[in-house]
Amino acid sequence: MKYCPNCGQEVKEGAKFCPKCGSDLSQVTLKQETTTDQTESQKTEFNASEPVELILEQAEGLNMTRAEMKNEAQRKLSGRYGEWFKSILWAIVGIIISSLLVIVASGQMSAGFVKIALYRLYGGTDSQFGTGLLIFFWLIILIAAIIALFLIGCLLNAVMQWCAIFTLKGQRADGLKVFNYFVKAQKNRVLKANILISLYQFFWSLLFIIPGIVKQASYVMTNLILEKNPELSASEAINQSRKMMHGYKLEFLILQYSFFFWRIVAGVTYGLADFYVLPYQNVTQMAFLEVLYQKYQD
């Protein structure tokens, strides 16, 4: 049944005027049909010509709580913490040696500058020249130690994440074999990607730290993407990580900083707790990223 748009009176099919108020119904009907046709045309045009964009749900749409992810990580790591021991041990030794070299080199350079200042006050050229050579020598050591610390930081993050990937797959997490796999099978693209990530984070951190933390969350999925897509380059994997982490960075940062207490324990125990904390944290985070990756693919 049709009704008059002016007074609501019921009218017969095909009526041109309302029997109650006399309104012209032909114009009203024509206008309604034109609007409907235009709407249908717009819908057809949109569906035919515009691509459908994949829009990720918000973080809570992952249907997995942080507690569940941590429980999954502990289950996967049960009886397998020893597999991580050598990797973490070598990283700690490398960090300690490099840090000591930085401290010693800085102290020797400072002492050298003091000697040169004293020589200039009291005279003497031979000793001043020899001290200058020593300062140059310790400067080279200092630069090498700083570069070593940077590379250890880059590679430690990569090795820990790949060990976490292997742990979730039920494979052996041997950091030395993982590193060898980086160099040979991966054609250095993993090394390149992680060095680029560290550089990006460093430069973003110069903007009052917080941008660097946000960018860390943006790039965190890079290693997982490289593992699942052997054809992607380092830069392509980094860009893909930025897209996948859109809308999920805060959730990841909350997960990451939920281990803040464990990081304090590791500091108090001079790194001894890292043999437990690093596997636990990295496998938990990789479980989160794995769920997000599958969500994106679906």
Coordinates of C-alpha atoms in Angstrom, one line a residue:
M1 CA 0.0 0.0 0.0
K2 CA 1.0 3.6 -0.6
Y3 CA 0.4 6.6 1.6
C4 CA 0.3 10.3 0.9
P5 CA 3.6 11.9 2.1
N6 CA 1.7 15.1 3.0
C7 CA -1.1 13.8 5.2
G8 CA -0.5 10.1 5.5
Q9 CA -3.8 9.1 3.8
E10 CA -3.8 5.6 2.2
V11 CA -4.1 5.9 -1.6
K12 CA -4.7 3.5 -4.4
E13 CA -2.1 2.2 -6.8
G14 CA -1.7 4.6 -9.7
A15 CA -3.5 7.5 -8.0
K16 CA -2.2 10.9 -9.2
F17 CA -3.8 12.9 -6.4
C18 CA -4.4 12.3 -2.7
P19 CA -8.2 11.9 -2.1
K20 CA -7.9 13.7 1.2
C21 CA -5.6 16.7 0.8
G22 CA -5.3 16.8 -3.0
S23 CA -1.5 16.6 -3.1
D24 CA 0.1 15.7 -6.5
L25 CA 1.4 12.2 -6.0
S26 CA 3.0 11.7 -9.4
Q27 CA 5.8 14.1 -8.8
V28 CA 6.6 12.7 -5.4
T29 CA 6.7 9.2 -6.7
L30 CA 8.9 10.1 -9.6
K31 CA 11.3 11.9 -7.3
Q32 CA 11.5 8.9 -4.9
E33 CA 12.2 6.5 -7.8
T34 CA 15.0 8.7 -9.2
T35 CA 16.7 8.9 -5.8
T36 CA 16.6 5.1 -5.5
D37 CA 18.0 4.6 -9.0
Q38 CA 20.8 7.0 -8.3
T39 CA 21.6 5.2 -5.0
E40 CA 21.7 1.8 -6.7
S41 CA 23.9 3.2 -9.4
Q42 CA 26.4 4.6 -6.9
K43 CA 26.5 1.2 -5.1
T44 CA 27.1 -0.6 -8.3
E45 CA 29.8 1.8 -9.4
F46 CA 31.6 1.5 -6.0
N47 CA 31.6 -2.3 -6.0
A48 CA 32.8 -2.5 -9.5
S49 CA 35.6 0.0 -9.6
E50 CA 37.0 0.5 -6.1
P51 CA 39.3 -2.0 -4.5
V52 CA 38.3 -3.5 -1.2
E53 CA 40.8 -2.5 1.5
L54 CA 41.7 -4.9 4.3
I55 CA 40.9 -3.2 7.6
L56 CA 42.3 -4.9 10.6
E57 CA 40.2 -5.1 13.8
Q58 CA 41.5 -3.4 16.9
A59 CA 43.9 -5.3 19.2
E60 CA 41.2 -6.9 21.3
G61 CA 39.9 -8.6 18.1
L62 CA 42.9 -11.0 18.3
N63 CA 40.8 -13.1 20.7
M64 CA 43.9 -13.9 22.8
T65 CA 44.8 -12.3 26.1
R66 CA 48.3 -11.5 27.3
A67 CA 48.0 -14.1 30.0
E68 CA 47.1 -16.7 27.3
M69 CA 50.1 -15.7 25.2
K70 CA 52.4 -16.0 28.2
N71 CA 51.0 -19.4 29.1
E72 CA 51.6 -20.5 25.5
A73 CA 55.2 -19.3 25.6
Q74 CA 55.9 -21.1 28.9
R75 CA 54.4 -24.3 27.4
K76 CA 56.5 -24.1 24.3
L77 CA 59.6 -23.3 26.4
S78 CA 59.1 -26.1 28.9
G79 CA 62.3 -28.1 29.1
R80 CA 63.9 -26.1 26.3
Y81 CA 65.5 -23.1 28.0
G82 CA 68.9 -24.8 27.7
E83 CA 68.7 -24.3 23.9
W84 CA 69.0 -20.6 24.4
F85 CA 71.9 -20.7 26.9
K86 CA 74.8 -20.4 24.4
S87 CA 73.2 -17.6 22.5
I88 CA 72.5 -15.5 25.5
L89 CA 75.9 -16.3 27.0
W90 CA 77.9 -15.2 23.9
A91 CA 75.8 -12.0 23.8
I92 CA 76.5 -11.2 27.5
V93 CA 80.2 -11.9 27.0
G94 CA 80.4 -9.7 23.9
I95 CA 78.5 -6.9 25.6
I96 CA 80.8 -7.0 28.7
I97 CA 84.0 -7.0 26.7
S98 CA 82.8 -4.2 24.4
S99 CA 81.6 -2.2 27.4
L100 CA 85.0 -2.6 29.2
L101 CA 86.8 -1.5 26.1
V102 CA 84.7 1.6 25.8
I103 CA 85.4 2.4 29.5
V104 CA 89.2 1.7 29.2
A105 CA 89.6 3.6 25.9
S106 CA 87.7 6.6 27.3
G107 CA 89.8 6.7 30.4
Q108 CA 93.1 6.3 28.5
M109 CA 92.1 9.1 26.1
S110 CA 91.2 11.4 28.9
A111 CA 94.5 10.7 30.6
G112 CA 96.3 11.4 27.4
F113 CA 94.6 14.8 26.9
V114 CA 95.6 15.7 30.5
K115 CA 99.3 14.8 29.8
I116 CA 99.3 16.9 26.6
A117 CA 97.9 19.8 28.5
L118 CA 100.6 19.4 31.1
Y119 CA 103.3 19.1 28.5
R120 CA 102.2 22.4 26.9
L121 CA 102.4 24.1 30.2
Y122 CA 105.9 22.8 31.1
G123 CA 107.3 22.1 27.6
G124 CA 108.5 19.0 25.9
T125 CA 107.7 17.6 22.4
D126 CA 108.8 14.0 22.3
S127 CA 106.4 12.9 25.1
Q128 CA 103.7 15.0 23.6
F129 CA 104.0 13.2 20.2
G130 CA 104.0 9.8 21.8
T131 CA 101.0 10.6 23.9
G132 CA 99.2 11.8 20.7
L133 CA 99.8 8.4 19.1
L134 CA 98.4 6.7 22.1
I135 CA 95.3 8.9 22.1
F136 CA 94.8 8.0 18.4
F137 CA 95.2 4.3 19.2
W138 CA 92.7 4.4 22.0
L139 CA 90.3 6.4 19.8
I140 CA 90.4 3.6 17.2
I141 CA 89.7 1.1 20.0
L142 CA 86.8 3.2 21.3
I143 CA 85.2 3.5 17.9
A144 CA 85.6 -0.3 17.3
A145 CA 84.0 -1.1 20.7
I146 CA 81.1 1.2 20.1
I147 CA 80.5 -0.3 16.6
A148 CA 80.7 -3.8 18.2
L149 CA 78.1 -2.8 20.9
F150 CA 75.8 -1.6 18.1
L151 CA 76.2 -4.8 16.1
I152 CA 75.7 -7.0 19.1
G153 CA 72.5 -5.1 19.9
C154 CA 71.2 -5.5 16.3
L155 CA 72.1 -9.2 16.1
L156 CA 70.9 -10.1 19.5
N157 CA 67.4 -8.8 18.7
A158 CA 67.4 -10.7 15.4
V159 CA 68.8 -14.0 16.9
M160 CA 66.3 -13.8 19.8
Q161 CA 63.3 -13.3 17.6
W162 CA 64.4 -16.1 15.2
C163 CA 65.0 -18.4 18.1
A164 CA 61.5 -17.6 19.3
I165 CA 60.1 -18.4 15.8
F166 CA 61.9 -21.8 15.9
T167 CA 60.7 -22.5 19.4
L168 CA 57.1 -21.9 18.5
K169 CA 57.5 -24.2 15.5
G170 CA 58.9 -26.9 17.8
Q171 CA 62.4 -26.7 16.3
R172 CA 65.7 -26.3 18.1
A173 CA 66.6 -22.7 19.0
D174 CA 70.4 -22.7 18.5
G175 CA 71.5 -19.1 18.2
L176 CA 74.8 -19.9 16.5
K177 CA 73.1 -22.0 13.8
V178 CA 70.5 -19.2 13.4
F179 CA 73.3 -16.6 12.8
N180 CA 74.9 -19.0 10.3
Y181 CA 71.5 -19.3 8.6
F182 CA 71.3 -15.5 8.4
V183 CA 74.6 -15.2 6.5
K184 CA 74.2 -18.2 4.1
A185 CA 70.6 -19.0 3.5
Q186 CA 69.1 -15.5 3.9
K187 CA 71.8 -13.7 1.8
N188 CA 72.4 -11.1 4.6
R189 CA 68.9 -9.6 4.1
V190 CA 68.1 -10.3 7.8
L191 CA 71.3 -8.6 8.9
K192 CA 70.6 -5.7 6.7
A193 CA 67.0 -5.4 7.9
N194 CA 68.0 -5.4 11.6
I195 CA 70.8 -2.9 11.1
L196 CA 68.4 -0.6 9.2
I197 CA 65.8 -1.0 12.0
S198 CA 68.4 0.0 14.7
L199 CA 69.5 3.0 12.7
Y200 CA 65.8 4.1 12.2
Q201 CA 65.1 3.7 15.9
F202 CA 68.2 5.7 16.9
F203 CA 67.3 8.6 14.7
W204 CA 63.7 8.6 15.7
S205 CA 64.8 8.4 19.4
L206 CA 66.6 11.8 18.9
L207 CA 63.1 13.3 18.9
F208 CA 62.6 13.0 22.7
I209 CA 62.8 9.2 22.9
I210 CA 59.0 8.5 22.5
P211 CA 59.0 8.4 18.6
G212 CA 61.8 5.8 18.8
I213 CA 59.7 3.6 21.1
V214 CA 56.7 3.9 18.7
K215 CA 58.9 3.1 15.7
Q216 CA 60.2 0.0 17.5
A217 CA 56.7 -1.3 17.7
S218 CA 56.2 -0.5 14.0
Y219 CA 59.2 -2.5 12.9
V220 CA 58.9 -5.4 15.3
M221 CA 57.3 -7.8 12.8
T222 CA 60.1 -7.5 10.3
N223 CA 61.9 -10.7 11.2
L224 CA 58.7 -12.8 11.2
I225 CA 57.9 -11.4 7.7
L226 CA 61.4 -12.2 6.5
E227 CA 61.0 -15.8 7.7
K228 CA 57.6 -16.3 6.1
N229 CA 58.4 -14.5 2.8
P230 CA 61.9 -15.4 1.5
E231 CA 61.4 -13.3 -1.6
L232 CA 61.0 -10.0 0.2
S233 CA 63.9 -7.6 0.5
A234 CA 64.9 -6.0 3.9
S235 CA 63.2 -2.7 3.0
E236 CA 60.0 -4.4 1.8
A237 CA 59.8 -6.4 5.0
I238 CA 60.2 -3.3 7.1
N239 CA 57.4 -1.5 5.1
Q240 CA 55.2 -4.5 5.4
S241 CA 55.7 -4.6 9.2
R242 CA 54.7 -0.9 9.4
K243 CA 51.4 -1.7 7.7
M244 CA 50.6 -4.8 9.7
M245 CA 51.3 -3.1 13.0
H246 CA 49.0 -0.2 12.2
G247 CA 46.5 -0.1 15.0
Y248 CA 48.4 -2.7 17.1
K249 CA 51.4 -0.8 18.3
L250 CA 49.9 0.2 21.6
E251 CA 48.8 -3.4 22.3
F252 CA 52.4 -4.6 21.6
L253 CA 54.0 -2.0 23.8
I254 CA 51.7 -2.9 26.6
L255 CA 52.7 -6.6 26.2
Q256 CA 56.4 -5.6 26.0
Y257 CA 56.3 -3.5 29.2
S258 CA 54.4 -6.1 31.0
F259 CA 57.8 -7.7 31.4
F260 CA 59.2 -4.5 33.1
F261 CA 59.4 -6.3 36.5
W262 CA 61.4 -9.1 34.9
R263 CA 63.8 -6.6 33.4
I264 CA 64.4 -5.1 36.8
V265 CA 65.2 -8.6 38.2
A266 CA 67.6 -9.2 35.3
G267 CA 69.4 -5.9 36.2
V268 CA 69.6 -6.7 39.8
T269 CA 71.0 -10.2 39.1
Y270 CA 73.6 -8.7 36.7
G271 CA 72.1 -10.4 33.7
L272 CA 71.7 -13.9 35.2
A273 CA 67.9 -13.7 35.0
D274 CA 68.2 -13.0 31.3
F275 CA 68.7 -16.8 30.7
Y276 CA 65.0 -17.1 31.8
V277 CA 63.6 -13.6 30.9
L278 CA 64.9 -13.3 27.3
P279 CA 63.4 -16.6 26.0
Y280 CA 60.1 -16.0 27.9
Q281 CA 59.7 -12.4 26.6
N282 CA 60.7 -13.1 23.0
V283 CA 58.5 -16.2 22.6
T284 CA 55.6 -14.4 24.1
Q285 CA 56.0 -11.4 21.8
M286 CA 56.5 -13.7 18.8
A287 CA 53.3 -15.5 19.7
F288 CA 51.5 -12.2 19.6
L289 CA 53.0 -11.3 16.3
E290 CA 52.2 -14.8 14.9
V291 CA 48.5 -14.3 15.8
L292 CA 48.5 -10.8 14.3
Y293 CA 50.2 -12.1 11.1
Q294 CA 47.6 -14.8 10.6
K295 CA 44.8 -12.3 11.3
Y296 CA 46.2 -10.0 8.6
Q297 CA 46.5 -12.9 6.1
D298 CA 42.9 -14.0 6.8

